[in-house]
Each structure stands twice: as structure tokens, then as C-alpha cells.
Coordinates of C-alpha atoms in Angstrom, one line a residue:
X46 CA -50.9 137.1 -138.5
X47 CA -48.6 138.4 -135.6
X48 CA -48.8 141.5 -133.4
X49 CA -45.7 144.0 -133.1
X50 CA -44.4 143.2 -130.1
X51 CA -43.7 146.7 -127.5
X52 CA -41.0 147.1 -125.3
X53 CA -42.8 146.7 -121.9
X54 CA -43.6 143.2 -123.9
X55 CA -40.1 142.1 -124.6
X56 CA -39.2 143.6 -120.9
X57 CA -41.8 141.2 -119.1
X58 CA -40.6 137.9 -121.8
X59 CA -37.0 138.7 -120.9
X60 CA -38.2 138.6 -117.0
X61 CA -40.2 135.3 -117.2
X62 CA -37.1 133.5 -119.1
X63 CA -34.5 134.8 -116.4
X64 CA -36.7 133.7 -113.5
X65 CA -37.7 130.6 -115.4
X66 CA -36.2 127.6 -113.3
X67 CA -35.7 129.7 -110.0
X68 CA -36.8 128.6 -106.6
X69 CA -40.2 130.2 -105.1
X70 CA -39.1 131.5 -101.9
X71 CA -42.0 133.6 -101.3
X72 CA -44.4 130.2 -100.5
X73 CA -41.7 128.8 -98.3
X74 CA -41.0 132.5 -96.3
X75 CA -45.0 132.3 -96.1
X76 CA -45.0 129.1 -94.3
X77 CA -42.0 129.5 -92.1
X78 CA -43.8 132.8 -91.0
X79 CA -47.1 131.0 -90.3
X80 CA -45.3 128.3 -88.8
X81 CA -43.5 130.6 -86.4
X82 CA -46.1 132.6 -85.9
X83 CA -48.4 129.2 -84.5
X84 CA -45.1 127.8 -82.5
X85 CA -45.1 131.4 -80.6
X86 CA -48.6 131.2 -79.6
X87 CA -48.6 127.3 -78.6
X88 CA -45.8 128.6 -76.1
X89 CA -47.9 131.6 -74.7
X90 CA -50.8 129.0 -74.2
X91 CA -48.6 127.0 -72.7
X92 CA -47.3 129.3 -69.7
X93 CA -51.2 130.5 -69.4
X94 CA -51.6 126.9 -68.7
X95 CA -48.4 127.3 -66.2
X96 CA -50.4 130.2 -64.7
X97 CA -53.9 128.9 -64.5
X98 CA -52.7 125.2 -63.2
X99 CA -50.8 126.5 -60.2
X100 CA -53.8 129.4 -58.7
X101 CA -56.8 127.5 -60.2
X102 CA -56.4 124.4 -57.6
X103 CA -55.3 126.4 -54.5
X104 CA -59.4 128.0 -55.0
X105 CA -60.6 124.6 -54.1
X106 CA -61.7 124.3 -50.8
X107 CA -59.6 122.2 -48.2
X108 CA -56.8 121.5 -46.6
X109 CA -54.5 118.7 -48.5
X110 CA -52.7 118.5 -45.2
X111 CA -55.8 117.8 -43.0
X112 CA -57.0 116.0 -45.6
X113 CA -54.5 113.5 -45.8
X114 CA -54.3 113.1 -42.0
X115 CA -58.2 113.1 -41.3
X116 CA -59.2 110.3 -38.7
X117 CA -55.4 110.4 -37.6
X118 CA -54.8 112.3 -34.8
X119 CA -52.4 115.0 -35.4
X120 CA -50.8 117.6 -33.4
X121 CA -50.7 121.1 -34.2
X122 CA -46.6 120.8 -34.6
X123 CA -47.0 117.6 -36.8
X124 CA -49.5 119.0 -39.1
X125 CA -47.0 122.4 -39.4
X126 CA -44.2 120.0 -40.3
X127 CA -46.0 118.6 -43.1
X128 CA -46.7 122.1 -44.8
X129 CA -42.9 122.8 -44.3
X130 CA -42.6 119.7 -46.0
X131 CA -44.8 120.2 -48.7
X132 CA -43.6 123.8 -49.0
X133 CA -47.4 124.8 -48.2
X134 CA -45.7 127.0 -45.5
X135 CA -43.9 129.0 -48.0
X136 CA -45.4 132.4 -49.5
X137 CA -47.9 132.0 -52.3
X138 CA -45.4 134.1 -54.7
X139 CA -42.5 131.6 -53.7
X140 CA -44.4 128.1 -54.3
X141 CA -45.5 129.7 -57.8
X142 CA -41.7 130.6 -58.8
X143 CA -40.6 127.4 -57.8
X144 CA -43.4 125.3 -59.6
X145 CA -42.6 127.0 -62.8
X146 CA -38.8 126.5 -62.6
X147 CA -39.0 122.5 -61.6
X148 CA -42.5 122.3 -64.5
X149 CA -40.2 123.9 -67.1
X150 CA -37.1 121.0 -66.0
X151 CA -39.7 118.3 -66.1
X152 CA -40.0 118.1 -62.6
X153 CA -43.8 117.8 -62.1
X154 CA -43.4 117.8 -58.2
X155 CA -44.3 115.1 -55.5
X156 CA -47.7 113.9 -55.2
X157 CA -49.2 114.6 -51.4
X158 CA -51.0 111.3 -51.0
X159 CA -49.0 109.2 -53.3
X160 CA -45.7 110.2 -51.5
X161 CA -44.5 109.5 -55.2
X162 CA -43.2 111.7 -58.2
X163 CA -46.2 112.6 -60.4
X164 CA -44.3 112.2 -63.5
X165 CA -43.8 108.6 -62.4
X166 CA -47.7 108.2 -61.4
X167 CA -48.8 109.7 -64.9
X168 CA -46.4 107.1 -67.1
X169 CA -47.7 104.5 -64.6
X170 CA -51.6 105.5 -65.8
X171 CA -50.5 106.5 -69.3
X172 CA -51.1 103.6 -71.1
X173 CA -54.3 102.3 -69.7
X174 CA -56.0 105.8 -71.0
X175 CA -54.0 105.9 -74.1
X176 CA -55.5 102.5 -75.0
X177 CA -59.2 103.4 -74.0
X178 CA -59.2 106.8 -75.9
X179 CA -57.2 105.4 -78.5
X180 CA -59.4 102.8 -79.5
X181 CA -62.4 105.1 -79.2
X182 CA -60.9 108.3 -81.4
X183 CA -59.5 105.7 -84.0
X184 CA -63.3 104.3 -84.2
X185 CA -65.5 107.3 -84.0
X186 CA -63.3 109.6 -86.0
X187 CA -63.8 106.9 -88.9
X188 CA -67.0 106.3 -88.0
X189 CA -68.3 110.3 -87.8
X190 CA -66.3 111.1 -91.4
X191 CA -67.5 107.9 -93.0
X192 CA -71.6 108.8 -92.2
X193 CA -71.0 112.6 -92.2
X194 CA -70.1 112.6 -95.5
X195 CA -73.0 110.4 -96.9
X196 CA -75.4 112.1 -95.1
X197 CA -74.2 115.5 -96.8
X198 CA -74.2 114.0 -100.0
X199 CA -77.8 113.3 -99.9
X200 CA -79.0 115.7 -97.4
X201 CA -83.0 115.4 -96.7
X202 CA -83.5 111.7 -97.0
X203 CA -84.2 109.2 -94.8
X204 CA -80.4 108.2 -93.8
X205 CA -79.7 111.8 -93.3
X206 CA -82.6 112.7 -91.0
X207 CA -81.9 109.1 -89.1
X208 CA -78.0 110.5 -88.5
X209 CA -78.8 113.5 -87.9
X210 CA -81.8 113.1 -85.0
X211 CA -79.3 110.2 -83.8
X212 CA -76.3 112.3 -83.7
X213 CA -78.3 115.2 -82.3
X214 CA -79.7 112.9 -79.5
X215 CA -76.4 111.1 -78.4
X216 CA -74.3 114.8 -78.9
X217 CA -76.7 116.1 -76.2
X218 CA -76.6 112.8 -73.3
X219 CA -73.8 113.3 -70.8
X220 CA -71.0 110.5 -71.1
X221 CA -71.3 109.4 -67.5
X222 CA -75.2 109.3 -68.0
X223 CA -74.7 107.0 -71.3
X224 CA -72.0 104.8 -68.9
X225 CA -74.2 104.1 -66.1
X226 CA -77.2 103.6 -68.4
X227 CA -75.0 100.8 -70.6
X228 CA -73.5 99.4 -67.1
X229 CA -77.4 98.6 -65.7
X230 CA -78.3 97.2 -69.0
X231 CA -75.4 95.3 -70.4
X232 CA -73.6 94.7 -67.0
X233 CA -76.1 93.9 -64.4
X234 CA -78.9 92.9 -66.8
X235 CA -82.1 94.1 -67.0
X236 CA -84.9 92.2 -68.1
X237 CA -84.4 89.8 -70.9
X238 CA -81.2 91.5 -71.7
X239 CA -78.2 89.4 -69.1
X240 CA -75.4 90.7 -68.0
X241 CA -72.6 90.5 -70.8
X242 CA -70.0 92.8 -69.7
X243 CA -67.9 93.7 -66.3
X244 CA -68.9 96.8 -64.6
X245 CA -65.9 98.0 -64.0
X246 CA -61.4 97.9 -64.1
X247 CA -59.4 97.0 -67.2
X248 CA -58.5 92.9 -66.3
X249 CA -60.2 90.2 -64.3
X250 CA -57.5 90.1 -62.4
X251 CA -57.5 85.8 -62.6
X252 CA -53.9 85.4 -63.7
X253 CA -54.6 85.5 -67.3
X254 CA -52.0 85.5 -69.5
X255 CA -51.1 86.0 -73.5
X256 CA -54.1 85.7 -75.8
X257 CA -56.5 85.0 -73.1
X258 CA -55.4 88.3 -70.9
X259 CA -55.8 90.5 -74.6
X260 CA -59.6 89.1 -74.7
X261 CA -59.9 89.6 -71.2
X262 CA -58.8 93.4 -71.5
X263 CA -60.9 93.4 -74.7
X264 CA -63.6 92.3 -72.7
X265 CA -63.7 95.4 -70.1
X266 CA -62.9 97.7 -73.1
X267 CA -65.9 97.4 -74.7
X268 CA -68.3 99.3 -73.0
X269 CA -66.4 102.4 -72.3
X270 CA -65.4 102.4 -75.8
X271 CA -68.9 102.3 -76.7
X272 CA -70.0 104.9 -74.7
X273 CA -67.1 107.2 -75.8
X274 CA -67.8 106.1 -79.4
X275 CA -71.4 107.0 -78.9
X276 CA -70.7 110.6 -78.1
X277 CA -67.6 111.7 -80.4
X278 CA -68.7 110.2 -83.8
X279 CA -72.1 112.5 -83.3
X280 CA -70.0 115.6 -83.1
X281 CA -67.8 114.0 -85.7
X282 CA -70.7 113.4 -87.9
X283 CA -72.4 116.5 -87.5
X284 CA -69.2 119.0 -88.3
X285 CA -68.5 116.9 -91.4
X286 CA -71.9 117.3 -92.7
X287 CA -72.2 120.6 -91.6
X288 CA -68.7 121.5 -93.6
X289 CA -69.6 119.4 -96.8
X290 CA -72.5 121.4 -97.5
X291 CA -71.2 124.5 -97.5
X292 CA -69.0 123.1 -100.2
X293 CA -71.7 121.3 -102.4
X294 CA -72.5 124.8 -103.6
X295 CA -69.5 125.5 -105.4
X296 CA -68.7 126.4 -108.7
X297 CA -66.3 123.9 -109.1
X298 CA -67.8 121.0 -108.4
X299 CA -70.2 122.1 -111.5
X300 CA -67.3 122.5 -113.6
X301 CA -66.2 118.7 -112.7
X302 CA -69.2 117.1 -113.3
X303 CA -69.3 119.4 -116.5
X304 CA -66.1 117.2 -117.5
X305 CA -68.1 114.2 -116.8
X306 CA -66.6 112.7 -113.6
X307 CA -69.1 110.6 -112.3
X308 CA -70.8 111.9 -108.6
X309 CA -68.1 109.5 -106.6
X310 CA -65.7 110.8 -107.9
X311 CA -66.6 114.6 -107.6
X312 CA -67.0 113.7 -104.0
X313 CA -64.2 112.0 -103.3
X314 CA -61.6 114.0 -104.9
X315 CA -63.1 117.4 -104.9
X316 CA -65.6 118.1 -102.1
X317 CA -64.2 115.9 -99.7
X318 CA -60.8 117.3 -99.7
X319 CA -62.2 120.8 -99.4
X320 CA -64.5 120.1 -96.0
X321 CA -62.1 118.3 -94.4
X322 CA -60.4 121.5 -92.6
X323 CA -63.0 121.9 -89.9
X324 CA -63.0 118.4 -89.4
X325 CA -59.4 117.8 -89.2
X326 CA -59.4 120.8 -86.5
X327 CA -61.6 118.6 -84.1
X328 CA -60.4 115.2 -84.7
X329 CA -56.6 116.5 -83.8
X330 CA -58.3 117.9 -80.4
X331 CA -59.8 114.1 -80.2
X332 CA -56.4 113.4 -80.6
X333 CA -55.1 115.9 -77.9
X334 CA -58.5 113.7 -75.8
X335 CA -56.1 110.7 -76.2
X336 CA -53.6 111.7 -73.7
X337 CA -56.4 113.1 -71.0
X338 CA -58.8 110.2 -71.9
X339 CA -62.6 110.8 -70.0
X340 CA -62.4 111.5 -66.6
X341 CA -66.3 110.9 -66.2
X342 CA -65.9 107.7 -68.1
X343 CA -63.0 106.2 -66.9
X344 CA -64.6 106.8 -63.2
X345 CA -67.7 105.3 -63.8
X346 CA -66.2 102.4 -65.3
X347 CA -63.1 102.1 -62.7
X348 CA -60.7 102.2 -65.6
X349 CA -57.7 102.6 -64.0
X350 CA -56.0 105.2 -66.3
X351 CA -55.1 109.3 -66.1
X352 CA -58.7 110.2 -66.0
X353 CA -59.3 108.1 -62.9
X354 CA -56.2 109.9 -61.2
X355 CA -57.1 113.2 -61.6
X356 CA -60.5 112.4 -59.6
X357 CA -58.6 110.8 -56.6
X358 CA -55.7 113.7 -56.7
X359 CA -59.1 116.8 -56.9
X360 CA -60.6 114.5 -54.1
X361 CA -58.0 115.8 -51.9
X362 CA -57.0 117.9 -52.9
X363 CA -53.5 116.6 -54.0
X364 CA -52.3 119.8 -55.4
X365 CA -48.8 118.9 -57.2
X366 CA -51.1 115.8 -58.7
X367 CA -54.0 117.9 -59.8
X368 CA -51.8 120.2 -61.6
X369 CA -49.1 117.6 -63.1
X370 CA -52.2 116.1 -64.7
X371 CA -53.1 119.3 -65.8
X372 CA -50.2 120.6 -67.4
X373 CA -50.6 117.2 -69.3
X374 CA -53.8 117.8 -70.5
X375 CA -53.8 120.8 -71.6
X376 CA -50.2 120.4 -73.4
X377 CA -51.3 117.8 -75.5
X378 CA -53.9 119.6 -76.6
X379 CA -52.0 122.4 -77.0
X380 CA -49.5 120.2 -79.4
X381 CA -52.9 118.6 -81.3
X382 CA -53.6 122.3 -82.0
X383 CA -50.3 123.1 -83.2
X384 CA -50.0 120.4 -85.4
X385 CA -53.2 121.2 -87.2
X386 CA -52.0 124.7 -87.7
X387 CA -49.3 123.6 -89.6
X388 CA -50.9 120.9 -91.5
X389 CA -53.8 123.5 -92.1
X390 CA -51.4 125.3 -95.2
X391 CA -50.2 121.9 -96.8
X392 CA -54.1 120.9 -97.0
X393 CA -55.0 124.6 -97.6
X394 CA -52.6 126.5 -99.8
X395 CA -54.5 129.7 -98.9
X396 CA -53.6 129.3 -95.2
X397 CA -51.0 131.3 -93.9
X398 CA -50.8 133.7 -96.9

């Protein structure tokens, strides 16, 4: 039997056939929107950052100048030719202008005690923290999904409640605590334990070279990475498992087993997918991390990378130095954050409408 069909019905048939075919603009217009809406706040944060990096260091107390010349005696006129140098001598309104223009050009300034361009100095120490906080993001990211996710699964066991009072613990110890306690174990020895591992630097510095010099590297990586590890795949760990749960209630994941998948694969292809948003949020800030490495860690460990560099520039202090590194910083993570914005709507349809 068929129905009479009205006129509002042949109206809305004839409308579906003549838009039948044609591109959905309003999902891309969506995006772009989002998209331009996360691009415009990444470049606010960014001249915040500006703002804050040039008047947060002049607080500090000290004179760079004096600093730089202490135990050599100065005169009065020679110490006044170095802030004219410097431009320290210049009003506080006209050193700000003139940091934004050279920061916005690329020109990062001249480092006080270096007598060097910090853009130089940063791509000299780049690499050294790109490979310790590399290693360790790659690792404990992996790591902090991988047991996050079981221990959501079967939440109130025994492996949960081990991850979770070990996360909980090692989440809570300070990174440099953690360093020194692994340096007096594992690199000066104590007790029956010898010492395995160098205390500090990235090389031996004996003239290795090829194979032997990547072990040798290898060799001083390990602890920092460890104690790096040891700290981000807790956090990792605990916003994974904290995330899946509040997805294990859902309807949907009823309905799936309903249709018989097995409980892998309701996991993997349904609950998983659906946590993952908080967690992506935090491992792209690891990721922002990568380029500002551990300033704790890679001084207690002598690694000779940015973190180190920013302690011996605040020493000081070494102002164009100081805020150079970070501009860095805080850019990258700026960047991290903007890519996960616009990832968020290709994971998430629902973002951004």
C-alpha cells in the first residue's frame, strides 16, 4: 500500500535530488572559522609572551653589567660605556620597542656574557635538548597511553591500583629530586648497587668516534631519560585513565558489544578513539617540552643543551639570553597548542561547530 504523497512532500524530494551531489560547504566554512579563530589567539599569546619576556626579567635582581665585570676592576666611565653598549642606558619604553621590532625580524639580540647572537647560541644547544626530550616524550607518551588504557579497562584490580599508587607517587617527586636520587645510586654507587652510569655531560669526551661515540652518548642519555620518563608517563598514564572512564559508560559501547564485537575490539576502535582528546592535548604540550627540554634535569645532569643555558643566562642575569630562550619556549608551546586545536575537529567532528 502507498501513502498520497502532499505537496510540502514532493517540495522537500525535489530539494534533496537538486542538492544531491553538491559540495558541503557549511563543514569546511566551520573549520576554516575555527581554524582562524585558534591561529588569531596563538598570535595574541604570542605578543603576551613578547610582553611578559621583555618586563618579567628586568624584576630580577642585579646588575648584568656589574655582574659580568665582578672581581674586575671597573671604572665608573667603563661600566657606563657598557650600558651604552648594551642599550641598558636607553629608556625602559625605548629598549621595549626596539626588542619587539628586532624579535618580530628574528633578531633575538646579543647575549651579555656570550658576546654572541642568541639565535646562534640556541641552534648551537638545540639539538642536545631536542635529543634528551625527544627520546623521553617518544618513550613515556607510549608508555603512559599503553598502561593508561589497561588500567582503565580493568579499573579496581591489582595492575590498576599498582599504576595508579606508582603513577600517583612519581607524578608527585620533583624531577631534580628523582635525578640526584638516580645519580647517588646508579652513578656513584651505593651499597651493593656500583656505579653504572656517568654523572653528568652528553659524551666522554675520549675521542670517540661512529658507533662507539652513539653508545657513548647512549650511555650519558640514559639516566636523564629515565628520570624524565619517570615523571611524564605518570601524568600520561593518569589522564588517559582518567579520560577512558568517563567513556566506558556510554551507550555506544553497549550497542557494539550488542553487535558482538569482542571487548578488544570495542576498545580499540571505539573507546579509545573517543578518550584520546584530552590526552592528545598534553602529549602535544610534551611535545611543545621538546624544544625547552628540563631545565632542572638537564642542570643536574650537566647536559649541555637549552635547559642548561637558560640557568647560566638567569645566573646573570643575561637579559637578551634569558628572554631569547624564552620566546622559544613559550612559542613552541604555543605552536604544540595550535596544532592540537586544529587536529581537535578532524578527531572530533563536534569541535569547532
Amino acid at each position: 500500500m502507498t501513502t498520497a504523497s502532499t505537496p510540502a512532500d514532493v517540495a522537500r524530494a525535489e530539494k534533496a535530488r537538486a542538492t544531491d551531489g553538491a559540495p558541503r560547504t557549511g563543514s569546511s566554512l566551520g573549520y576554516l572559522r575555527h581554524a582562524a579563530g585558534k591561529l588569531g589567539g596563538a598570535l595574541v599569546s604570542l605578543f603576551a609572551v613578547l610582553v611578559t619576556s621583555f618586563f618579567l626579567f628586568r624584576i630580577i635582581p642585579g646588575d648584568p653589567v656589574k655582574a659580568m665585570t665582578h672581581g674586575v676592576p671597573t671604572s665608573a666611565e667603563q661600566l657606563a660605556t657598557l650600558r651604552r653598549q648594551f642599550g641598558l642606558d636607553l629608556p625602559l619604553w625605548r629598549q621595549f620597542t626596539d626588542y619587539c621590532a628586532k624579535a618580530l625580524s628574528g633578531d633575538l639580540g646579543t647575549s651579555f656574557q656570550f658576546r654572541a647572537p642568541v639565535g646562534d647560541l640556541i641552534t648551537e644547544k638545540l639539538p642536545a635538548t631536542l635529543l634528551l626530550t625527544g627520546v623521553a616524550v617518544v618513550i613515556y607518551s607510549a608508555l603512559g597511553l599503553w598502561l593508561g588504557t589497561r588500567s582503565a579497562w580493568r579499573h579496581g584490580g591489582l595492575g590498576d591500583k599498582l599504576n595508579t599508587g606508582l603513577a600517583l607517587t612519581l607524578w608527585s617527586v620533583p624531577s631534580f629530586w628523582l635525578g640526584l636520587l638516580l645519580i647517588i645510586v646508579f652513578s656513584v654507587g651505593m651499597g651493593p648497587v656500583p656505579g653504572l652510569f656517568p654523572t653528568g655531560g652528553m659524551e666522554s669526551g675520549t675521542g670517540e668516534t661512529g658507533f662507539a661515540y652513539v653508545l657513548d652518548v647512549a650511555h650519558h642519555l640514559v639516566l636523564p631519560v629515565v628520570t624524565l620518563v619517570a615523571v611524564g608517563y605518570a601524568q600520561t598514564l593518569l589522564v588517559m585513565r582518567s579520560s577512558l572512564l568517563d567513556e566506558m559508560g556510554g551507550d555506544y559501547l553497549t550497542t557494539a558489544r550488542a553487535k558482538g564485537l569482542r571487548d578488544d575490539a570495542v576498545r580499540r576502535r571505539h573507546a579509545v578513539p573517543n578518550a584520546l582528546l584530552p590526552t592528545v592535548t598534553m602529549i602535544f604540550i610534551n611535545l611543545g617540552h621538546v624544544a625547552a627540554g628540563s631545565i632542572l634535569v638537564e642542570t643536574v645532569f650537566s647536559w649541555p643543551g637549552l635547559g642548561g643555558l637558560f640557568y647560566q643566562a638567569l645566573s646573570v642575569p643575561d637579559l637578551p639570553l634569558v628572554q631569547g630562550l624564552f620566546v622559544v619556549f613559550a612559542g613552541a608551546m604555543i605552536l604544540m597548542n595550535l596544532i592540537a586545536d586544529l587536529l581537535y575537529p578532524l578527531l572530533d567532528p563536534r569541535v569547532g561547530r
